[in-house]
mmCIF file of C-alpha atoms and ligand atoms in Angstrom:
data_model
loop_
_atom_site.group_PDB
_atom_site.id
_atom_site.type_symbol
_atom_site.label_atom_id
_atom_site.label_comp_id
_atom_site.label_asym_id
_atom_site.label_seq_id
_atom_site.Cartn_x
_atom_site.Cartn_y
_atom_site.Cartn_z
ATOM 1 C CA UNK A 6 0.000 0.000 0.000
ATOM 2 C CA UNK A 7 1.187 3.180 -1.091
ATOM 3 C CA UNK A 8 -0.101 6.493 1.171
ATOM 4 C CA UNK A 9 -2.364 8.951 -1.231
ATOM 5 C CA UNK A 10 -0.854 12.652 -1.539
ATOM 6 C CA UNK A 11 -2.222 14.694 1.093
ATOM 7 C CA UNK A 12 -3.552 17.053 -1.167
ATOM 8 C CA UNK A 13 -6.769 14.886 -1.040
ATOM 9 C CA UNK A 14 -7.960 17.144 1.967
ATOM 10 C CA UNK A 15 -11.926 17.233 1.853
ATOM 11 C CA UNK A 16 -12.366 20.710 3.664
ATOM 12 C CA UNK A 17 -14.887 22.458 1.855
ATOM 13 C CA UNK A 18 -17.031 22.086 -1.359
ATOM 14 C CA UNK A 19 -15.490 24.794 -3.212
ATOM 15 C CA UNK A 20 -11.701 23.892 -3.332
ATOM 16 C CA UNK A 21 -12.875 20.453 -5.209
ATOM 17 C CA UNK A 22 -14.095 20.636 -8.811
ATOM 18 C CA UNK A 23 -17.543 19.353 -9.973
ATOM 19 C CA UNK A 24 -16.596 16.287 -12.051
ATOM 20 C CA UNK A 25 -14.603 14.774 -8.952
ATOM 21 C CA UNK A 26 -17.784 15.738 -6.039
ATOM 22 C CA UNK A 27 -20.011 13.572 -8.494
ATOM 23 C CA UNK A 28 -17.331 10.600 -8.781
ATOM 24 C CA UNK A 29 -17.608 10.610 -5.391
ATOM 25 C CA UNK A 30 -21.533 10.678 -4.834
ATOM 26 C CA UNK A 31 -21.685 8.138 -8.015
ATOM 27 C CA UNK A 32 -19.271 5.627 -5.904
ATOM 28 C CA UNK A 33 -21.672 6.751 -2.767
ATOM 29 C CA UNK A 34 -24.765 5.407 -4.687
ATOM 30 C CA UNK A 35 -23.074 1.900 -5.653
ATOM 31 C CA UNK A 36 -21.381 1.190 -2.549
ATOM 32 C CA UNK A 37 -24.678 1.825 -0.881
ATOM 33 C CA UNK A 38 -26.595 -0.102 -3.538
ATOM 34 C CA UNK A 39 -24.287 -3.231 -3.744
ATOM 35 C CA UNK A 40 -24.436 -3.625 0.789
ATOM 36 C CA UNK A 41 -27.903 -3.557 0.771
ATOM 37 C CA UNK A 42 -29.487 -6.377 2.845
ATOM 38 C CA UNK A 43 -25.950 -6.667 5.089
ATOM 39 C CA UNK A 44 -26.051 -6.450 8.349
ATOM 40 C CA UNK A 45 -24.768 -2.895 9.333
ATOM 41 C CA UNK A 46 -21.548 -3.859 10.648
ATOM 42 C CA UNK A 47 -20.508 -6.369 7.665
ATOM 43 C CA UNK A 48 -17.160 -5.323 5.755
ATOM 44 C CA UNK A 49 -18.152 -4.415 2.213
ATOM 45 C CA UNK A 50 -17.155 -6.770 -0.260
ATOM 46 C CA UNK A 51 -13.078 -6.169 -1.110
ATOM 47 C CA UNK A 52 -12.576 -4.363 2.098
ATOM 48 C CA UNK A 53 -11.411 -0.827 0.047
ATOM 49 C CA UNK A 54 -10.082 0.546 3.535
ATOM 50 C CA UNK A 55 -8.471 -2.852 5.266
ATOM 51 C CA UNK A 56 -5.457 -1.624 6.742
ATOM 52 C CA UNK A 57 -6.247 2.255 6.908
ATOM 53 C CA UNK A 58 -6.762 4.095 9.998
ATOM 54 C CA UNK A 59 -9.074 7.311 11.076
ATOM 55 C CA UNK A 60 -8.373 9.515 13.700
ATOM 56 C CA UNK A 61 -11.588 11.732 14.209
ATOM 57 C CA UNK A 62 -11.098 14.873 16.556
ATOM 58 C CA UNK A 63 -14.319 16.335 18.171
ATOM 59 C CA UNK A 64 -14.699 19.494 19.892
ATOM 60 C CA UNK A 65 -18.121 19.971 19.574
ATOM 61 C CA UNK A 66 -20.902 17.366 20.218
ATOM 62 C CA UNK A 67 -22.055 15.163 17.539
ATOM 63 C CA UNK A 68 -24.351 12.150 17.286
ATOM 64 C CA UNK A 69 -24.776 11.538 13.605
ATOM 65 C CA UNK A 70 -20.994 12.321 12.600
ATOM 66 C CA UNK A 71 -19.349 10.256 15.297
ATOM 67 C CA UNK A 72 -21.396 7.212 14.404
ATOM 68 C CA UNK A 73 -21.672 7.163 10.710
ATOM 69 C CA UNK A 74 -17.771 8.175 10.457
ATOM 70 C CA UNK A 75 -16.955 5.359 12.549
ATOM 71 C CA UNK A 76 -19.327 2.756 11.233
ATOM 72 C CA UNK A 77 -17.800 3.882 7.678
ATOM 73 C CA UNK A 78 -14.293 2.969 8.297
ATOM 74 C CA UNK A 79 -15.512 -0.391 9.917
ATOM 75 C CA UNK A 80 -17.679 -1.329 6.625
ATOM 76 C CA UNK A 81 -14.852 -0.115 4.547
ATOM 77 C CA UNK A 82 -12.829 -2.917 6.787
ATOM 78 C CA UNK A 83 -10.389 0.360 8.680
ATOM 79 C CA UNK A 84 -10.911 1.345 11.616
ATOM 80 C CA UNK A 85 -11.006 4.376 13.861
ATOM 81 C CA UNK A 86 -9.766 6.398 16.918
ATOM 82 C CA UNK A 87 -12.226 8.856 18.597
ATOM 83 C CA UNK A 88 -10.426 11.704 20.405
ATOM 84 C CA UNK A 89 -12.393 14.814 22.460
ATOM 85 C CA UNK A 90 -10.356 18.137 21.823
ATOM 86 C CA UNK A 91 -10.579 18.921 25.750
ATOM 87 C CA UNK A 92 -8.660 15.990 26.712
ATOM 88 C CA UNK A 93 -6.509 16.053 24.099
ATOM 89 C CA UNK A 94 -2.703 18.302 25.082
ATOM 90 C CA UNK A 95 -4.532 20.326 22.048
ATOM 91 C CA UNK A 96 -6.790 21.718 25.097
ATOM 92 C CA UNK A 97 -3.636 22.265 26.999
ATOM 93 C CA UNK A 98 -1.513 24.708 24.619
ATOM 94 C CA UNK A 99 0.321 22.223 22.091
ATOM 95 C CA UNK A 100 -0.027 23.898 18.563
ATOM 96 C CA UNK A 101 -2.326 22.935 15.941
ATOM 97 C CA UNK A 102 0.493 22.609 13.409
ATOM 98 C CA UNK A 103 2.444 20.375 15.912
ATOM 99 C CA UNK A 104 -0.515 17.943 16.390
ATOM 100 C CA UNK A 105 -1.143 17.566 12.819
ATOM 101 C CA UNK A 106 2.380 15.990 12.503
ATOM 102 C CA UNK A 107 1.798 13.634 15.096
ATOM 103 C CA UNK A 108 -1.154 12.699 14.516
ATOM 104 C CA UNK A 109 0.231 11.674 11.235
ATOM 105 C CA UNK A 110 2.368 9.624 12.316
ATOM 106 C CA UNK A 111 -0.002 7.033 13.731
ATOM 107 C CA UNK A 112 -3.446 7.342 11.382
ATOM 108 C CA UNK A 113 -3.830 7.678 7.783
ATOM 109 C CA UNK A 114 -6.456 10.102 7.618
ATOM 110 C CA UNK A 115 -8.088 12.584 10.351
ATOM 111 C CA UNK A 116 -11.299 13.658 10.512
ATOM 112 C CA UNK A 117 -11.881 16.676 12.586
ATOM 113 C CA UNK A 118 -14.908 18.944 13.748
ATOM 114 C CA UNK A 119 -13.732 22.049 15.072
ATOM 115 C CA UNK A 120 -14.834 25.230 16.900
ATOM 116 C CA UNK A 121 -12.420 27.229 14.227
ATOM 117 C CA UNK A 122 -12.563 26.727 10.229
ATOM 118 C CA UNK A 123 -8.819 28.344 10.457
ATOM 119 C CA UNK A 124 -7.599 25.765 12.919
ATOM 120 C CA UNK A 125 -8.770 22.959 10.398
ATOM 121 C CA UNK A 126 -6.805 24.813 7.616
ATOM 122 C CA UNK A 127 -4.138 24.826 10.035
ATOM 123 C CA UNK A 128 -4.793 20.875 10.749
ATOM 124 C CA UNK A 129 -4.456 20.016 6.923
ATOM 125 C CA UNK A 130 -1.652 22.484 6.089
ATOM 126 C CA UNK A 131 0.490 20.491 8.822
ATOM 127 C CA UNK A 132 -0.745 17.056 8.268
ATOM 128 C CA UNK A 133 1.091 14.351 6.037
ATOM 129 C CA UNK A 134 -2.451 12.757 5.760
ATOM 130 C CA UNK A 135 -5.573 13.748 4.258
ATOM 131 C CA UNK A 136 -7.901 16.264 6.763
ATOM 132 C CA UNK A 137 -11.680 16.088 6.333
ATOM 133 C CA UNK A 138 -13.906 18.880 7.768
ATOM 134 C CA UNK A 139 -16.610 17.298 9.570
ATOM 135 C CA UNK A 140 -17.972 20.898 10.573
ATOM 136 C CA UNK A 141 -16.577 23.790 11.424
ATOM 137 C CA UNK A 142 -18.004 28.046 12.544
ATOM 138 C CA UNK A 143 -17.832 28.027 8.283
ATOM 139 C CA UNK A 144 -19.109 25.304 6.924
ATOM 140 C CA UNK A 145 -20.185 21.756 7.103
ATOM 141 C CA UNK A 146 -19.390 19.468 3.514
ATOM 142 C CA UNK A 147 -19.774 16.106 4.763
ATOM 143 C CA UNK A 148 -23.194 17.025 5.291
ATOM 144 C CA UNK A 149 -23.877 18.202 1.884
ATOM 145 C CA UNK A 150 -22.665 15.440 -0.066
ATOM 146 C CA UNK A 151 -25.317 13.190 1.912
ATOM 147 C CA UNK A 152 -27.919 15.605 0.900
ATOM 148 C CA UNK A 153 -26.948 15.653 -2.568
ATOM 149 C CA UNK A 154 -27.529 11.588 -1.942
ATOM 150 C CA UNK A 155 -30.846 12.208 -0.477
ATOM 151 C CA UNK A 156 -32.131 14.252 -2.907
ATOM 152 C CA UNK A 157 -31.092 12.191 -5.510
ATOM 153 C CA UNK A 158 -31.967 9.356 -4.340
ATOM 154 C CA UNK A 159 -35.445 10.505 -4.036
ATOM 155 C CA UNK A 160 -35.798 12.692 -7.454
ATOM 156 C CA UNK A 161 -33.247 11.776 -9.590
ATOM 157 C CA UNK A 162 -30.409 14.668 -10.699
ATOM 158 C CA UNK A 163 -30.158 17.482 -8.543
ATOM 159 C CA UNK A 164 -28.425 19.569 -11.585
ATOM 160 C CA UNK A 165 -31.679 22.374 -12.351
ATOM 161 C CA UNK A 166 -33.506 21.699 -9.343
ATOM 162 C CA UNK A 167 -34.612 24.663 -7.498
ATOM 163 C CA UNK A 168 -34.106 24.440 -3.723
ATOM 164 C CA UNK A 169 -35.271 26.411 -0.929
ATOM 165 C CA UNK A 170 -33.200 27.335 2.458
ATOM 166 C CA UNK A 171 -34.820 28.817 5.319
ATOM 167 C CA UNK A 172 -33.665 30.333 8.254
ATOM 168 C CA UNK A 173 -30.235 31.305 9.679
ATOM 169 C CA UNK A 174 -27.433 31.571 6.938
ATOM 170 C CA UNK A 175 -25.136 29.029 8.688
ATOM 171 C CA UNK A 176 -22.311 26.739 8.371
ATOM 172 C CA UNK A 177 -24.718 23.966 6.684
ATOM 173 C CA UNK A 178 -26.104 27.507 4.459
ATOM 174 C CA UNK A 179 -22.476 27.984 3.520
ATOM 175 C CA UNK A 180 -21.962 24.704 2.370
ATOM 176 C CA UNK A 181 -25.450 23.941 0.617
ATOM 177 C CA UNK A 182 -24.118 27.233 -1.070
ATOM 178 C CA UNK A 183 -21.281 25.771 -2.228
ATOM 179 C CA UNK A 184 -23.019 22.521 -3.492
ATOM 180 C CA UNK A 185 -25.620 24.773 -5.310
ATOM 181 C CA UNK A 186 -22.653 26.225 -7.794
ATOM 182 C CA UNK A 187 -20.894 22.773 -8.043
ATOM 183 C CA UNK A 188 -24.049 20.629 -8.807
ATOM 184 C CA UNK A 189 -25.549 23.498 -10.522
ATOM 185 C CA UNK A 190 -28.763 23.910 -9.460
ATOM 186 C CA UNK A 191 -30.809 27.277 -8.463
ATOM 187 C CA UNK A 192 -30.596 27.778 -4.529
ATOM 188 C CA UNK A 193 -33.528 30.762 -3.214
ATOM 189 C CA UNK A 194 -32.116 31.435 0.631
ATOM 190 C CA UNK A 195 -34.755 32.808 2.680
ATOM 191 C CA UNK A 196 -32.922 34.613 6.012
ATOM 192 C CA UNK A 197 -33.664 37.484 8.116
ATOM 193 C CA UNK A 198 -30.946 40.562 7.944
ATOM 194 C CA UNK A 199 -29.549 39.591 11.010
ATOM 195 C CA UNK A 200 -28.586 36.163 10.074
ATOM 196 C CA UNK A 201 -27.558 36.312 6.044
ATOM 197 C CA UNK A 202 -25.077 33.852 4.800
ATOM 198 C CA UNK A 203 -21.626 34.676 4.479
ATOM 199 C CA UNK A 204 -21.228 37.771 1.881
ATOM 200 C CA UNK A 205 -18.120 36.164 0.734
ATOM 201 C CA UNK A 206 -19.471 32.958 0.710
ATOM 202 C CA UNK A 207 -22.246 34.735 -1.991
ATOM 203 C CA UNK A 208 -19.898 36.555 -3.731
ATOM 204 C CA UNK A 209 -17.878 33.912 -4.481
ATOM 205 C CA UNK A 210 -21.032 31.534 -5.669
ATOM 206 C CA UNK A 211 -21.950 34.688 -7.786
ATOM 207 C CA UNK A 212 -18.130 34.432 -9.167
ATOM 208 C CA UNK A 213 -19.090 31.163 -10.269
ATOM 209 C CA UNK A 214 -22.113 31.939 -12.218
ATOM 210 C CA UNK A 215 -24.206 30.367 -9.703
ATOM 211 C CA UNK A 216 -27.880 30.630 -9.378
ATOM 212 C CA UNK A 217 -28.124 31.742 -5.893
ATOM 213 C CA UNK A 218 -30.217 34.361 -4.233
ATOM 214 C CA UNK A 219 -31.134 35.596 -0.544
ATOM 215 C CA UNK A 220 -34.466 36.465 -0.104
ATOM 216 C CA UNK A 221 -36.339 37.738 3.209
ATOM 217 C CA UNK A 222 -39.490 36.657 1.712
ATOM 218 C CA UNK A 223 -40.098 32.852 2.656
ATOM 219 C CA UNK A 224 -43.259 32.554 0.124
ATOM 220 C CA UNK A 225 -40.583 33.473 -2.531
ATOM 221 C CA UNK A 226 -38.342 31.558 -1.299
ATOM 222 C CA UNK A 227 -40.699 27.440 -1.298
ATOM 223 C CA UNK A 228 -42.697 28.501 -4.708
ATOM 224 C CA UNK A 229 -42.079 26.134 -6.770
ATOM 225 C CA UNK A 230 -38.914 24.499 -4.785
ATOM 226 C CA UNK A 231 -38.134 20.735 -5.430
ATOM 227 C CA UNK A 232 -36.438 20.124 -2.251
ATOM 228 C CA UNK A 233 -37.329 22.767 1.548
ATOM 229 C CA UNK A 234 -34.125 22.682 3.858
ATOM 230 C CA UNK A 235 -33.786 24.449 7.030
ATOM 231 C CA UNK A 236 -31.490 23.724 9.849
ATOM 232 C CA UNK A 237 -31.736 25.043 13.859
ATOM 233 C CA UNK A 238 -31.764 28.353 14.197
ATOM 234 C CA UNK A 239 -28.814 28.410 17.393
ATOM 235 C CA UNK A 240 -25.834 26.523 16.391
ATOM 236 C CA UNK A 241 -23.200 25.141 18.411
ATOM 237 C CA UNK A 242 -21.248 28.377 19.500
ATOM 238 C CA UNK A 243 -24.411 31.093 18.930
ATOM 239 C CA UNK A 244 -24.748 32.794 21.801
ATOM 240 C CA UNK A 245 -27.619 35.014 21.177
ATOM 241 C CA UNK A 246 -30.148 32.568 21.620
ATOM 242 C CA UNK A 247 -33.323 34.763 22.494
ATOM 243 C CA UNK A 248 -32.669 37.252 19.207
ATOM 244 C CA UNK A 249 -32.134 34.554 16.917
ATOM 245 C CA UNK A 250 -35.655 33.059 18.288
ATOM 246 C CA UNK A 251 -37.126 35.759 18.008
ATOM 247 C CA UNK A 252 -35.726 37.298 14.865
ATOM 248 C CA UNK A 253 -35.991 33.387 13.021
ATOM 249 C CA UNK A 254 -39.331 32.693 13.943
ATOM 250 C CA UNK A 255 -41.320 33.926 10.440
ATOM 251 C CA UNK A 256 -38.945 31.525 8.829
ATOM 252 C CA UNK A 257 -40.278 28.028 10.532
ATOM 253 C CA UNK A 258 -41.069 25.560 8.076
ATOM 254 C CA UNK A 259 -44.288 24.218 8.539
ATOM 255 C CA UNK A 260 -47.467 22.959 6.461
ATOM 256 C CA UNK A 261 -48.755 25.798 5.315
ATOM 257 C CA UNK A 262 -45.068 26.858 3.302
ATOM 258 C CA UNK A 263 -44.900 23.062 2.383
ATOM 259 C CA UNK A 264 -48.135 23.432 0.952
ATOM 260 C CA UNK A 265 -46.272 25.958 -1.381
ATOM 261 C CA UNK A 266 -43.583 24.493 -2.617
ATOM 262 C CA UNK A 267 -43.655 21.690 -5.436
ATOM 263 C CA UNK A 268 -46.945 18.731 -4.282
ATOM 264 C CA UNK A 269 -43.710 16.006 -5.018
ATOM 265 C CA UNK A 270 -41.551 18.638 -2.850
ATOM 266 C CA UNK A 271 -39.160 16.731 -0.284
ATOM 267 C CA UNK A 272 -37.965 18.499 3.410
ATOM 268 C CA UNK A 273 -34.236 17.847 4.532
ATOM 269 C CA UNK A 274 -32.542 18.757 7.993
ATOM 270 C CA UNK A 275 -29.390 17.577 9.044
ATOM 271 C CA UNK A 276 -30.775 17.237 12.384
ATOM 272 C CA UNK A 277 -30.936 17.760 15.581
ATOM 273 C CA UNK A 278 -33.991 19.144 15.153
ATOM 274 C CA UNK A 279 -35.526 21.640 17.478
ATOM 275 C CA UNK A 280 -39.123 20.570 16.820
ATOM 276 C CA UNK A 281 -41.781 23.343 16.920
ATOM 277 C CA UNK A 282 -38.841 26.114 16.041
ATOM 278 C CA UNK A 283 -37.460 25.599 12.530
ATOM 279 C CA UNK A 284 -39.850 22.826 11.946
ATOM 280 C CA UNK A 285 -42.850 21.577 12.952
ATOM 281 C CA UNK A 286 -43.651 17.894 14.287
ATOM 282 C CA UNK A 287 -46.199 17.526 11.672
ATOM 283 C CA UNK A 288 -43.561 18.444 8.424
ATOM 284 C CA UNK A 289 -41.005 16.385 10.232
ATOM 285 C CA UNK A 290 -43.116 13.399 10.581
ATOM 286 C CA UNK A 291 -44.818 14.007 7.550
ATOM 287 C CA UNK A 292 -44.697 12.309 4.030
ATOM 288 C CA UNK A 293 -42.739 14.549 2.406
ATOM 289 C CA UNK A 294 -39.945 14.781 4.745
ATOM 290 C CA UNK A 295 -36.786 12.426 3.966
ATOM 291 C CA UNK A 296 -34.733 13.105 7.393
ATOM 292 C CA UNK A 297 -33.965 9.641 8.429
ATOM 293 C CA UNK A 298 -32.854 8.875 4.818
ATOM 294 C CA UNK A 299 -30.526 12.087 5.298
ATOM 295 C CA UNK A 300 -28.823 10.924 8.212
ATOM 296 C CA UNK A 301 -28.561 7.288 7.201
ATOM 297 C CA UNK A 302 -26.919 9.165 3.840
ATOM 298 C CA UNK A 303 -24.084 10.153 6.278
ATOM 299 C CA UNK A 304 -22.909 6.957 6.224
ATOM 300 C CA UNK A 305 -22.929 6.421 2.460
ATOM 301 C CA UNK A 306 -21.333 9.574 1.368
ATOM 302 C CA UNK A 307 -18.588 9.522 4.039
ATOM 303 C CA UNK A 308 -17.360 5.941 2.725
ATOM 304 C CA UNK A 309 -16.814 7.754 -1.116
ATOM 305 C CA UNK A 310 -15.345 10.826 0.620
ATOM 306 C CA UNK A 311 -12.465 8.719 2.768
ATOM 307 C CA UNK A 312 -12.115 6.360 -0.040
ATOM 308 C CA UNK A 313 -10.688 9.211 -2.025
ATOM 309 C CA UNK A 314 -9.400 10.758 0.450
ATOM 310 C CA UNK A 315 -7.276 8.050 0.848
ATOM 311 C CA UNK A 316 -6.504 7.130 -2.884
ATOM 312 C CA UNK A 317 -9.324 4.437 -3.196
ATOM 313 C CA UNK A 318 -11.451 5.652 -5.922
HETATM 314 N N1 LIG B 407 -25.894 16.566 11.184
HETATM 315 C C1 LIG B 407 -24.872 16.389 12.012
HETATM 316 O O1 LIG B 407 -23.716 16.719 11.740
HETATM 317 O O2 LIG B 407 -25.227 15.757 13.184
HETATM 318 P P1 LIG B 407 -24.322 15.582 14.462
HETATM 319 O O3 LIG B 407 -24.081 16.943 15.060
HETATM 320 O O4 LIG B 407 -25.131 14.695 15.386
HETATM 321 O O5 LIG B 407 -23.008 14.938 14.083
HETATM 322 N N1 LIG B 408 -25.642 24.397 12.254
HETATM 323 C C1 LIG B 408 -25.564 23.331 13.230
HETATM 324 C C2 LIG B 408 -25.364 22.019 12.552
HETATM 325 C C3 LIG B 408 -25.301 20.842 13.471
HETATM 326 C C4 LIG B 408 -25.068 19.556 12.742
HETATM 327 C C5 LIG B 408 -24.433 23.616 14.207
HETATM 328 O O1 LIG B 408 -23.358 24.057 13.771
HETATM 329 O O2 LIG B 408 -24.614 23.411 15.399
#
């Protein structure tokens, strides 16, 4: 086994070009396909990862991430290390750049979610291994490539879909931003002035020639949409909890918006959900809401991503 370049860093959506983020959602969708009916701990067939080892850094909470990340290097036949920032020396002073390299030395890959987007661009600049961002203050890929699954998966190309976000323009905003312009389809952002995406984040999309717009008007934003996404309106890190309540609330996503976007219109959320604020129980529950696929998705696009990554596909 020879170790892949570590310029195979998956950090954000917008340093990767189009053609390679659909080989890896195309090897997603077979290597889903083809374990279908295994039990959920069975080694995919050829073990692509037997040998390779993840480290995966958290300093932030995580449910979905931790488990599909981990589960993913055992189908994939790897395995995995799980370390929590505040007990790592990390917590305790030793530099970024000087963990990378030892980290390296004992994984072939590192997985990290991190309070700071510049300490993961810090990680990977001073890694010998490949750094995936598994959410940071900016942005949150990982997540989008299982959404790009989901929706797929559930209508077929996403390329000239039109797809509605409301709510706070967030890490997941920044990245579902960033998907819009590389899977080219039209994004409508609904957000209150308070909480707007990332002007740089829409300047460079509008760079691109993508077809993204902010909106404050969440009518505009559903008519007509394909896909509804939203997200909690208090990330990890916000601390103005009672403004953003207040100042997110006309941007809920409940039946009567539903009822406006496309009849065959599907709901996403990365989850956690903060039922009865940016969703209700009933669109949640409801028929047109594909959450549980979503978060299963985790799992499927986080095998592509660390199987190039690591030199694999
Ligand atoms: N969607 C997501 O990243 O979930 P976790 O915070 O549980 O990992
Ligand atoms: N925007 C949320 C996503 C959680 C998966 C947060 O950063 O907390």
């Amino acid at each position: 086994m020879t170790n892949p370049p570590s310029r195979c860093h998956f950090l954000d959506l917008k340093d990767l070009p189009s053609s390679l983020l659909r080989h890896i959602l195309d090897a997603a969708k077979l290597w889903k396909e083809a374990r279908r009916g295994l039990p959920k701990g069975a080694v995919d067939t050829g073990a692509p990862l037997e040998g390779y080892a993840l480290a995966m850094i958290f300093e932030k909470s995580s449910t979905r991430t931790r488990i599909s990340f981990e589960m993913a290097m055992q189908q994939l036949g790897g395995s995995s290390v799980v370390l929590q920032g505040d007990t790592m020396q990390l917590g305790r002073g030793e530099t970024v750049a000087d963990t990378a390299k030892v980290i390296s030395r004992y994984v072939d890959a590192i997985m990290i979610r991190a309070n700071s987007h510049a300490a993961v661009l810090d990680l990977a600049a001073n890694s010998d291994v490949p750094v995936i961002n598994a959410l940071t203050d900016r942005s949150h890929p990982c997540q989008l490539m299982a959404d790009m699954l989901t929706i797929e998966d559930h209508l077929g190309p996403v390329t000239g879909r039109k797809i509605a976000w409301l709510g706070d323009g967030n890490n997941v905003a920044t990245s579902l931003i960033e998907a819009a312009v590389r899977f080219d389809f039209e994004l409508v952002l609904a957000c209150p002035e308070n909480y707007l995406p990332a002007a740089d984040v829409l300047a460079w999309a509008q760079a691109e020639g993508g077809h993204v717009t902010v909106t404050a008007d969440v009518h505009k934003a559903v008519a007509n949409a394909d896909a509804v996404i939203t997200d909690t309106w208090v990330s990890m890190g916000d601390k103005d909890t009672e403004a953003r309540i207040k100042a997110l609330a006309p941007y809920q996503v409940n039946d009567a918006l539903m009822a406006r976007a496309k009849p065959e219109a599907i709901f996403l959320h990365c989850l956690p959900a903060h039922r009865g604020e940016e969703v209700t129980n009933s669109v949640m529950d409801g028929v047109q809401s594909v959450v549980w696929d979503e978060a299963e998705n985790r799992l499927h696009a986080q095998k592509a991503v660390l199987a190039w990554c690591l030199g694999k596909i």
